[in-house]
Short mmCIF file of N, CA and C in Angstrom, two decimals:
data_model
loop_
_atom_site.label_atom_id
_atom_site.label_comp_id
_atom_site.label_asym_id
_atom_site.label_seq_id
_atom_site.Cartn_x
_atom_site.Cartn_y
_atom_site.Cartn_z
N UNK A 904 -5.03 58.83 19.19
CA UNK A 904 -6.03 58.62 18.64
C UNK A 904 -6.33 57.41 17.92
N UNK A 905 -7.60 56.97 17.90
CA UNK A 905 -8.26 55.58 17.22
C UNK A 905 -8.61 55.88 15.75
N UNK A 906 -8.38 54.55 14.78
CA UNK A 906 -8.93 54.51 13.83
C UNK A 906 -10.36 54.59 13.88
N UNK A 907 -11.49 55.84 13.32
CA UNK A 907 -12.40 55.28 13.33
C UNK A 907 -13.10 54.22 12.10
N UNK A 908 -14.09 53.48 12.24
CA UNK A 908 -14.51 52.70 11.75
C UNK A 908 -16.00 52.42 11.69
N UNK A 909 -17.05 52.68 10.84
CA UNK A 909 -18.18 52.50 11.11
C UNK A 909 -18.80 51.72 11.07
N UNK A 910 -19.63 51.15 11.68
CA UNK A 910 -21.00 50.20 12.19
C UNK A 910 -21.95 50.25 11.36
N UNK A 911 -22.45 49.74 11.09
CA UNK A 911 -23.80 49.78 10.57
C UNK A 911 -24.82 50.72 10.65
N UNK A 912 -24.72 50.94 12.43
CA UNK A 912 -25.06 52.12 13.04
C UNK A 912 -25.06 53.28 12.71
N UNK A 913 -24.03 53.53 12.29
CA UNK A 913 -23.93 54.56 12.38
C UNK A 913 -23.72 55.11 10.83
N UNK A 914 -24.40 54.27 10.02
CA UNK A 914 -24.09 54.81 8.14
C UNK A 914 -25.71 55.54 7.73
N UNK A 915 -25.61 56.51 7.80
CA UNK A 915 -26.62 57.62 7.26
C UNK A 915 -26.66 57.97 5.66
N UNK A 916 -27.92 57.01 4.99
CA UNK A 916 -27.93 57.14 3.32
C UNK A 916 -28.75 58.44 3.35
N UNK A 917 -28.32 58.66 2.31
CA UNK A 917 -29.08 59.74 1.66
C UNK A 917 -29.33 59.40 0.39
N UNK A 918 -30.52 60.41 -0.44
CA UNK A 918 -30.51 60.10 -1.54
C UNK A 918 -30.73 61.35 -2.54
N UNK A 919 -30.30 60.78 -3.60
CA UNK A 919 -29.44 62.29 -4.29
C UNK A 919 -29.97 62.19 -5.66
N UNK A 920 -29.90 63.22 -6.72
CA UNK A 920 -30.77 62.96 -7.91
C UNK A 920 -29.35 64.04 -8.65
N UNK A 921 -29.11 63.23 -9.85
CA UNK A 921 -28.64 63.87 -10.83
C UNK A 921 -29.10 63.95 -12.48
N UNK A 922 -28.92 65.42 -13.03
CA UNK A 922 -29.15 65.20 -14.13
C UNK A 922 -28.20 65.36 -14.86
N UNK A 923 -28.10 64.43 -16.07
CA UNK A 923 -27.05 64.05 -16.99
C UNK A 923 -27.03 64.86 -18.16
N UNK A 924 -28.23 65.48 -18.24
CA UNK A 924 -28.41 66.32 -19.64
C UNK A 924 -26.96 67.19 -19.63
N UNK A 925 -26.46 66.79 -20.73
CA UNK A 925 -25.18 67.95 -21.01
C UNK A 925 -24.11 67.32 -20.76
N UNK A 926 -23.59 66.66 -19.64
CA UNK A 926 -23.03 66.38 -18.58
C UNK A 926 -21.68 65.42 -19.61
N UNK A 927 -20.96 65.88 -19.62
CA UNK A 927 -19.67 64.36 -19.92
C UNK A 927 -19.27 63.38 -19.22
N UNK A 928 -19.81 61.95 -19.61
CA UNK A 928 -20.28 60.67 -19.31
C UNK A 928 -18.91 60.45 -18.25
N UNK A 929 -17.95 60.16 -18.73
CA UNK A 929 -16.51 60.16 -17.46
C UNK A 929 -16.69 61.01 -16.37
N UNK A 930 -16.76 61.88 -16.33
CA UNK A 930 -16.88 63.08 -14.89
C UNK A 930 -18.19 62.81 -14.05
N UNK A 931 -19.18 62.53 -14.55
CA UNK A 931 -20.37 62.04 -14.49
C UNK A 931 -20.31 60.66 -13.79
N UNK A 932 -19.85 60.15 -14.04
CA UNK A 932 -19.81 58.09 -13.70
C UNK A 932 -18.50 58.57 -12.83
N UNK A 933 -17.44 59.35 -12.44
CA UNK A 933 -16.40 59.84 -11.35
C UNK A 933 -17.39 59.75 -10.20
N UNK A 934 -17.95 60.72 -10.44
CA UNK A 934 -18.60 62.05 -9.39
C UNK A 934 -20.02 60.99 -8.94
N UNK A 935 -20.49 60.36 -9.54
CA UNK A 935 -21.65 58.68 -8.92
C UNK A 935 -20.87 57.61 -8.23
N UNK A 936 -19.41 57.19 -8.94
CA UNK A 936 -19.44 56.42 -8.20
C UNK A 936 -18.63 56.53 -6.61
N UNK A 937 -18.13 57.64 -6.85
CA UNK A 937 -17.38 58.19 -5.46
C UNK A 937 -18.45 58.50 -4.38
N UNK A 938 -20.04 59.05 -5.04
CA UNK A 938 -21.09 59.08 -3.69
C UNK A 938 -21.82 58.05 -3.71
N UNK A 939 -21.87 56.88 -4.44
CA UNK A 939 -21.90 55.47 -4.31
C UNK A 939 -21.04 54.82 -3.02
N UNK A 940 -19.82 54.46 -3.12
CA UNK A 940 -18.68 54.01 -1.99
C UNK A 940 -18.70 55.00 -1.04
N UNK A 941 -19.49 56.36 -1.30
CA UNK A 941 -18.94 56.84 0.43
C UNK A 941 -18.15 57.84 0.59
N UNK A 942 -16.63 58.15 -0.38
CA UNK A 942 -15.47 58.27 -0.46
C UNK A 942 -15.69 59.88 -0.36
N UNK A 943 -17.03 60.74 -0.43
CA UNK A 943 -17.31 62.09 0.31
C UNK A 943 -17.38 62.04 1.42
N UNK A 944 -17.78 61.03 2.13
CA UNK A 944 -17.94 61.23 3.99
C UNK A 944 -16.45 61.29 4.38
N UNK A 945 -16.44 62.25 5.46
CA UNK A 945 -15.65 61.89 6.66
C UNK A 945 -15.47 60.83 7.25
N UNK A 946 -16.61 60.55 7.24
CA UNK A 946 -16.16 58.55 8.29
C UNK A 946 -16.32 57.38 7.13
N UNK A 947 -15.93 57.59 6.06
CA UNK A 947 -15.72 56.34 5.11
C UNK A 947 -14.77 55.13 5.39
N UNK A 948 -15.71 54.18 5.47
CA UNK A 948 -15.18 52.65 5.84
C UNK A 948 -14.84 52.33 4.83
N UNK A 949 -13.50 51.55 4.10
CA UNK A 949 -13.34 50.75 2.96
C UNK A 949 -14.30 49.80 2.78
N UNK A 950 -14.89 49.05 4.01
CA UNK A 950 -15.17 47.33 3.65
C UNK A 950 -17.05 47.88 3.97
N UNK A 951 -17.35 48.64 3.91
CA UNK A 951 -18.88 48.86 4.29
C UNK A 951 -19.20 50.09 3.39
N UNK A 952 -20.92 49.48 3.49
CA UNK A 952 -21.75 50.15 2.17
C UNK A 952 -22.50 51.53 2.73
N UNK A 953 -21.19 52.37 2.61
CA UNK A 953 -22.00 53.62 3.51
C UNK A 953 -22.27 54.83 2.61
N UNK A 954 -22.24 54.87 1.18
CA UNK A 954 -22.70 55.77 -0.11
C UNK A 954 -24.07 55.59 0.08
N UNK A 955 -24.73 57.06 -1.25
CA UNK A 955 -25.96 57.32 -1.12
C UNK A 955 -26.40 56.68 -1.97
N UNK A 956 -28.11 56.77 -2.22
CA UNK A 956 -28.93 56.27 -3.45
C UNK A 956 -28.78 56.70 -4.34
N UNK A 957 -28.34 56.69 -5.23
CA UNK A 957 -27.83 58.19 -6.50
C UNK A 957 -28.80 57.62 -7.51
N UNK A 958 -30.02 58.52 -8.27
CA UNK A 958 -30.85 58.42 -9.20
C UNK A 958 -30.40 59.42 -9.79
N UNK A 959 -30.02 58.65 -11.45
CA UNK A 959 -29.72 59.72 -12.82
C UNK A 959 -30.83 60.08 -13.60
N UNK A 960 -31.35 61.01 -13.43
CA UNK A 960 -32.14 61.08 -15.01
C UNK A 960 -31.48 61.58 -16.20
N UNK A 961 -31.80 61.60 -17.44
CA UNK A 961 -31.84 61.72 -18.59
C UNK A 961 -30.44 61.22 -19.10
N UNK A 962 -30.22 59.82 -19.01
CA UNK A 962 -29.07 59.48 -19.13
C UNK A 962 -29.05 59.43 -20.97
N UNK A 963 -29.95 59.99 -21.61
CA UNK A 963 -29.99 59.36 -23.14
C UNK A 963 -29.56 60.51 -23.70
N UNK A 964 -28.89 61.78 -22.59
CA UNK A 964 -28.57 62.86 -23.21
C UNK A 964 -27.25 63.34 -23.35
N UNK A 965 -26.76 62.34 -22.43
CA UNK A 965 -25.40 62.38 -21.90
C UNK A 965 -24.23 62.98 -23.31
N UNK A 966 -23.44 63.27 -22.89
CA UNK A 966 -22.78 64.05 -23.75
C UNK A 966 -21.06 63.19 -23.70
N UNK A 967 -20.42 62.87 -24.95
CA UNK A 967 -19.18 62.06 -24.85
C UNK A 967 -18.13 62.82 -25.61
N UNK A 968 -16.67 63.07 -25.47
CA UNK A 968 -15.78 64.28 -25.84
C UNK A 968 -15.29 63.38 -27.55
N UNK A 969 -14.82 63.89 -28.15
CA UNK A 969 -14.08 63.22 -29.48
C UNK A 969 -15.31 62.79 -30.16
N UNK A 970 -14.61 61.36 -30.73
CA UNK A 970 -15.14 60.46 -31.43
C UNK A 970 -15.72 59.30 -30.50
N UNK A 971 -15.71 59.29 -29.51
CA UNK A 971 -16.30 58.85 -28.74
C UNK A 971 -17.54 57.58 -29.09
N UNK A 972 -18.67 58.65 -29.42
CA UNK A 972 -19.73 58.41 -29.80
C UNK A 972 -19.79 57.62 -30.75
N UNK A 973 -18.80 57.57 -31.79
CA UNK A 973 -18.54 56.37 -33.19
C UNK A 973 -17.96 55.42 -33.04
N UNK A 974 -16.60 55.84 -32.26
CA UNK A 974 -15.60 54.46 -32.31
C UNK A 974 -15.37 53.75 -31.17
N UNK A 975 -16.28 54.49 -29.50
CA UNK A 975 -16.14 53.83 -28.20
C UNK A 975 -16.79 52.31 -28.97
N UNK A 976 -16.26 51.31 -28.71
CA UNK A 976 -17.22 49.90 -28.88
C UNK A 976 -17.76 49.10 -27.09
N UNK A 977 -18.49 48.56 -27.01
CA UNK A 977 -18.60 47.55 -25.86
C UNK A 977 -19.27 46.15 -26.64
N UNK A 978 -18.61 45.77 -26.47
CA UNK A 978 -18.21 44.14 -26.47
C UNK A 978 -18.87 43.05 -25.37
N UNK A 979 -19.46 42.27 -25.73
CA UNK A 979 -20.05 41.07 -25.17
C UNK A 979 -19.90 39.76 -25.95
N UNK A 980 -20.38 38.94 -25.49
CA UNK A 980 -20.10 37.47 -25.51
C UNK A 980 -20.89 36.10 -25.77
N UNK A 981 -21.91 35.50 -26.81
CA UNK A 981 -22.52 35.13 -26.34
C UNK A 981 -23.05 33.25 -25.49
N UNK A 982 -21.37 33.33 -26.14
CA UNK A 982 -20.91 31.77 -25.49
C UNK A 982 -20.61 30.78 -26.45
N UNK A 983 -21.27 30.77 -27.56
CA UNK A 983 -20.92 30.02 -28.93
C UNK A 983 -19.35 30.57 -29.93
N UNK A 984 -18.98 29.76 -30.09
CA UNK A 984 -17.63 29.62 -31.46
C UNK A 984 -17.92 30.99 -32.03
N UNK A 985 -17.34 31.82 -31.85
CA UNK A 985 -17.02 32.68 -32.80
C UNK A 985 -17.77 34.06 -32.33
N UNK A 986 -18.51 33.91 -30.98
CA UNK A 986 -19.88 34.59 -30.76
C UNK A 986 -19.50 36.19 -30.35
N UNK A 987 -18.60 37.11 -30.61
CA UNK A 987 -18.33 38.07 -30.13
C UNK A 987 -18.67 38.96 -31.01
N UNK A 988 -19.76 39.96 -30.17
CA UNK A 988 -20.61 40.98 -30.42
C UNK A 988 -20.06 42.78 -30.31
N UNK A 989 -20.45 43.40 -30.66
CA UNK A 989 -20.11 45.03 -30.30
C UNK A 989 -21.01 45.65 -30.66
N UNK A 990 -21.03 47.08 -30.47
CA UNK A 990 -21.76 47.96 -30.29
C UNK A 990 -21.64 49.25 -29.56
N UNK A 991 -21.48 49.93 -30.99
CA UNK A 991 -21.06 51.61 -30.70
C UNK A 991 -21.74 52.39 -29.90
N UNK A 992 -20.69 52.73 -28.96
CA UNK A 992 -21.74 54.12 -27.75
C UNK A 992 -22.86 54.94 -28.67
N UNK A 993 -22.54 54.86 -29.63
CA UNK A 993 -23.82 55.94 -30.28
C UNK A 993 -25.27 55.17 -30.72
N UNK A 994 -24.74 53.88 -30.91
CA UNK A 994 -26.08 52.72 -31.04
C UNK A 994 -26.59 52.64 -30.30
N UNK A 995 -26.22 52.55 -28.85
CA UNK A 995 -26.67 51.91 -27.87
C UNK A 995 -27.21 53.50 -27.00
N UNK A 996 -27.32 54.41 -27.53
CA UNK A 996 -27.64 55.75 -26.50
C UNK A 996 -28.80 55.91 -27.32
N UNK A 997 -29.04 55.78 -29.09
CA UNK A 997 -29.88 56.00 -29.57
C UNK A 997 -31.15 54.64 -29.28
N UNK A 998 -30.45 53.46 -28.95
CA UNK A 998 -31.39 52.37 -28.94
C UNK A 998 -32.54 52.63 -27.35
N UNK A 999 -32.52 51.21 -27.85
CA UNK A 999 -33.68 50.63 -26.79
C UNK A 999 -33.19 51.24 -25.23
N UNK A 1000 -32.43 50.84 -25.00
CA UNK A 1000 -32.10 51.25 -23.58
C UNK A 1000 -30.68 52.32 -23.23
N UNK A 1001 -30.38 53.47 -23.53
CA UNK A 1001 -29.60 54.36 -23.31
C UNK A 1001 -29.09 54.05 -21.74
N UNK A 1002 -29.97 54.22 -21.04
CA UNK A 1002 -29.12 53.93 -19.82
C UNK A 1002 -28.08 53.23 -19.77
N UNK A 1003 -27.72 52.11 -20.19
CA UNK A 1003 -26.69 51.21 -19.94
C UNK A 1003 -25.90 51.83 -20.37
N UNK A 1004 -25.35 52.85 -21.01
CA UNK A 1004 -23.98 53.45 -21.20
C UNK A 1004 -23.66 53.96 -19.70
N UNK A 1005 -24.15 55.04 -18.82
CA UNK A 1005 -24.07 54.90 -17.81
C UNK A 1005 -23.98 54.17 -16.85
N UNK A 1006 -24.51 53.14 -17.03
CA UNK A 1006 -24.55 52.41 -15.77
C UNK A 1006 -23.45 51.19 -15.40
N UNK A 1007 -22.69 51.12 -17.07
CA UNK A 1007 -21.64 50.71 -17.40
C UNK A 1007 -20.37 51.20 -16.96
N UNK A 1008 -20.56 52.61 -17.33
CA UNK A 1008 -19.17 53.66 -17.10
C UNK A 1008 -19.12 53.77 -15.42
N UNK A 1009 -20.35 53.79 -14.96
CA UNK A 1009 -20.36 53.73 -13.05
C UNK A 1009 -19.69 52.62 -12.21
N UNK A 1010 -20.25 51.10 -13.42
CA UNK A 1010 -19.91 50.17 -12.74
C UNK A 1010 -18.61 49.80 -12.56
N UNK A 1011 -17.46 50.85 -13.93
CA UNK A 1011 -16.50 50.25 -14.30
C UNK A 1011 -15.26 51.07 -14.00
N UNK A 1012 -15.91 51.99 -12.78
CA UNK A 1012 -14.97 52.62 -12.11
C UNK A 1012 -15.39 52.19 -10.47
N UNK A 1013 -15.68 51.10 -10.15
CA UNK A 1013 -15.78 50.59 -9.01
C UNK A 1013 -15.08 49.41 -8.85
N UNK A 1014 -14.14 48.95 -7.90
CA UNK A 1014 -13.53 48.02 -7.69
C UNK A 1014 -14.39 46.52 -8.49
N UNK A 1015 -14.02 45.74 -8.47
CA UNK A 1015 -14.81 44.50 -8.91
C UNK A 1015 -14.48 43.25 -7.71
N UNK A 1016 -15.61 43.60 -6.65
CA UNK A 1016 -15.70 42.84 -6.09
C UNK A 1016 -17.08 42.80 -5.47
N UNK A 1017 -17.16 41.24 -4.13
CA UNK A 1017 -18.63 41.70 -3.73
C UNK A 1017 -19.26 43.21 -3.54
N UNK A 1018 -18.49 44.05 -2.56
CA UNK A 1018 -18.97 44.73 -2.33
C UNK A 1018 -19.38 45.95 -3.58
N UNK A 1019 -18.62 46.25 -4.51
CA UNK A 1019 -19.39 46.38 -5.71
C UNK A 1019 -20.15 46.41 -6.55
N UNK A 1020 -20.68 45.47 -6.18
CA UNK A 1020 -21.83 44.68 -6.90
C UNK A 1020 -23.31 44.92 -6.09
N UNK A 1021 -23.19 45.04 -4.33
CA UNK A 1021 -23.95 45.57 -3.53
C UNK A 1021 -24.29 46.96 -4.02
N UNK A 1022 -23.59 47.80 -3.70
CA UNK A 1022 -23.04 49.02 -3.95
C UNK A 1022 -23.86 49.63 -5.41
N UNK A 1023 -23.94 48.90 -6.53
CA UNK A 1023 -24.39 48.95 -7.64
C UNK A 1023 -26.12 48.88 -7.77
N UNK A 1024 -26.58 48.17 -6.56
CA UNK A 1024 -27.80 48.33 -5.77
C UNK A 1024 -28.70 50.02 -6.07
N UNK A 1025 -27.59 50.66 -4.76
CA UNK A 1025 -27.86 51.76 -4.86
C UNK A 1025 -28.13 52.55 -5.60
N UNK A 1026 -28.01 52.66 -7.01
CA UNK A 1026 -27.94 53.32 -8.11
C UNK A 1026 -28.74 52.69 -9.18
N UNK A 1027 -29.67 54.38 -9.35
CA UNK A 1027 -30.96 54.15 -10.32
C UNK A 1027 -31.20 54.88 -11.63
N UNK A 1028 -30.43 54.64 -12.81
CA UNK A 1028 -30.40 55.43 -13.94
C UNK A 1028 -31.99 54.71 -14.97
N UNK A 1029 -32.53 56.43 -15.27
CA UNK A 1029 -33.48 56.62 -16.23
C UNK A 1029 -32.50 57.62 -17.19
N UNK A 1030 -33.65 56.76 -18.67
CA UNK A 1030 -33.65 57.37 -19.60
C UNK A 1030 -34.36 58.93 -19.87
N UNK A 1031 -34.76 59.04 -19.20
CA UNK A 1031 -35.98 60.40 -19.19
C UNK A 1031 -35.93 61.15 -18.08
N UNK A 1032 -35.94 62.17 -18.03
CA UNK A 1032 -36.45 62.89 -16.75
C UNK A 1032 -37.56 62.21 -16.12
N UNK A 1033 -38.38 61.73 -16.18
CA UNK A 1033 -39.36 60.40 -14.78
C UNK A 1033 -38.26 59.61 -14.37
N UNK A 1034 -38.92 59.93 -12.95
CA UNK A 1034 -38.26 59.12 -11.99
C UNK A 1034 -39.73 58.33 -11.02
N UNK A 1035 -39.82 57.17 -10.37
CA UNK A 1035 -40.37 56.97 -9.33
C UNK A 1035 -39.84 57.33 -7.60
N UNK A 1036 -39.39 57.76 -7.55
CA UNK A 1036 -38.77 57.55 -6.88
C UNK A 1036 -38.93 59.40 -5.42
N UNK A 1037 -39.86 60.37 -5.81
CA UNK A 1037 -40.16 60.95 -5.47
C UNK A 1037 -40.75 60.77 -3.78
N UNK A 1038 -40.96 59.70 -3.47
CA UNK A 1038 -41.44 60.00 -2.14
C UNK A 1038 -39.95 60.28 -1.29
N UNK A 1039 -38.48 60.17 -1.68
CA UNK A 1039 -37.36 59.29 -0.52
C UNK A 1039 -36.98 61.36 -0.98
N UNK A 1040 -37.85 62.01 -1.39
CA UNK A 1040 -37.51 63.93 -1.72
C UNK A 1040 -35.69 63.80 -1.43
N UNK A 1041 -35.42 63.54 -2.85
CA UNK A 1041 -33.83 63.43 -3.21
C UNK A 1041 -33.78 64.70 -2.73
N UNK A 1042 -31.91 64.78 -2.90
CA UNK A 1042 -31.68 66.23 -3.16
C UNK A 1042 -31.35 66.39 -3.93
N UNK A 1043 -31.17 67.75 -5.06
CA UNK A 1043 -30.19 67.44 -6.22
C UNK A 1043 -29.28 67.78 -6.19
N UNK A 1044 -27.93 67.68 -7.12
CA UNK A 1044 -26.67 67.55 -6.86
C UNK A 1044 -26.36 68.21 -8.54
N UNK A 1045 -25.84 69.27 -8.93
CA UNK A 1045 -25.64 69.69 -9.62
C UNK A 1045 -24.25 69.42 -9.75
N UNK A 1046 -24.34 68.74 -11.01
CA UNK A 1046 -22.50 68.69 -11.60
C UNK A 1046 -22.16 69.47 -12.42
N UNK A 1047 -23.16 70.20 -13.17
CA UNK A 1047 -23.06 71.30 -14.18
C UNK A 1047 -21.76 72.10 -13.78
N UNK A 1048 -22.60 72.66 -12.56
CA UNK A 1048 -21.70 73.97 -11.76
C UNK A 1048 -20.60 73.33 -10.60
N UNK A 1049 -20.12 71.96 -10.88
CA UNK A 1049 -18.73 71.96 -9.88
C UNK A 1049 -17.59 72.14 -11.08
N UNK A 1050 -17.26 71.93 -12.11
CA UNK A 1050 -16.62 72.18 -13.14
C UNK A 1050 -16.58 72.37 -14.29
N UNK A 1051 -16.15 73.55 -15.07
CA UNK A 1051 -16.85 73.86 -16.14
C UNK A 1051 -16.49 73.29 -16.99
N UNK A 1052 -15.52 72.15 -17.15
CA UNK A 1052 -15.48 70.79 -17.96
C UNK A 1052 -16.37 70.01 -17.88
N UNK A 1053 -16.97 69.82 -17.15
CA UNK A 1053 -18.06 68.50 -16.76
C UNK A 1053 -19.07 68.36 -17.77
N UNK A 1054 -18.92 70.11 -18.63
CA UNK A 1054 -20.32 70.17 -19.54
C UNK A 1054 -20.14 70.35 -21.13
N UNK A 1055 -20.60 69.61 -21.93
CA UNK A 1055 -20.46 70.04 -23.66
C UNK A 1055 -21.72 70.59 -24.34
N UNK A 1056 -21.49 71.94 -24.66
CA UNK A 1056 -22.60 72.14 -25.40
C UNK A 1056 -22.63 71.62 -27.01
#
């Protein structure tokens, strides 16, 4: 039996919508990363972009366990000497772009290569419940019902 290797003609991409309200951030990010990569498919080929297009809504209502909302820091550097800056996860979630917490969590669960940067273009994250992708008729993926640990009240 020969090993199957997908070609661009074999790839079939679907649109999936995930509601992040009340879902634990890390568990959500791992499910989204798996869907983006295409690892849930039997025809998974590591060097091809064969994952689905994923829409995450209500990213501002994602849950963090323990004291991560106040203790988890996101760092960046301005490029100037002494230019290290940081914000807590809570500050970002309450700020202007709360969807960046989900985007960063998913990005860090993917390998750091060219294919992952291409795969990240298939992710759309929105802070509210509105999104402009109704024309793609996305399927709903209920992350809450997959496992009881996926949610926090």
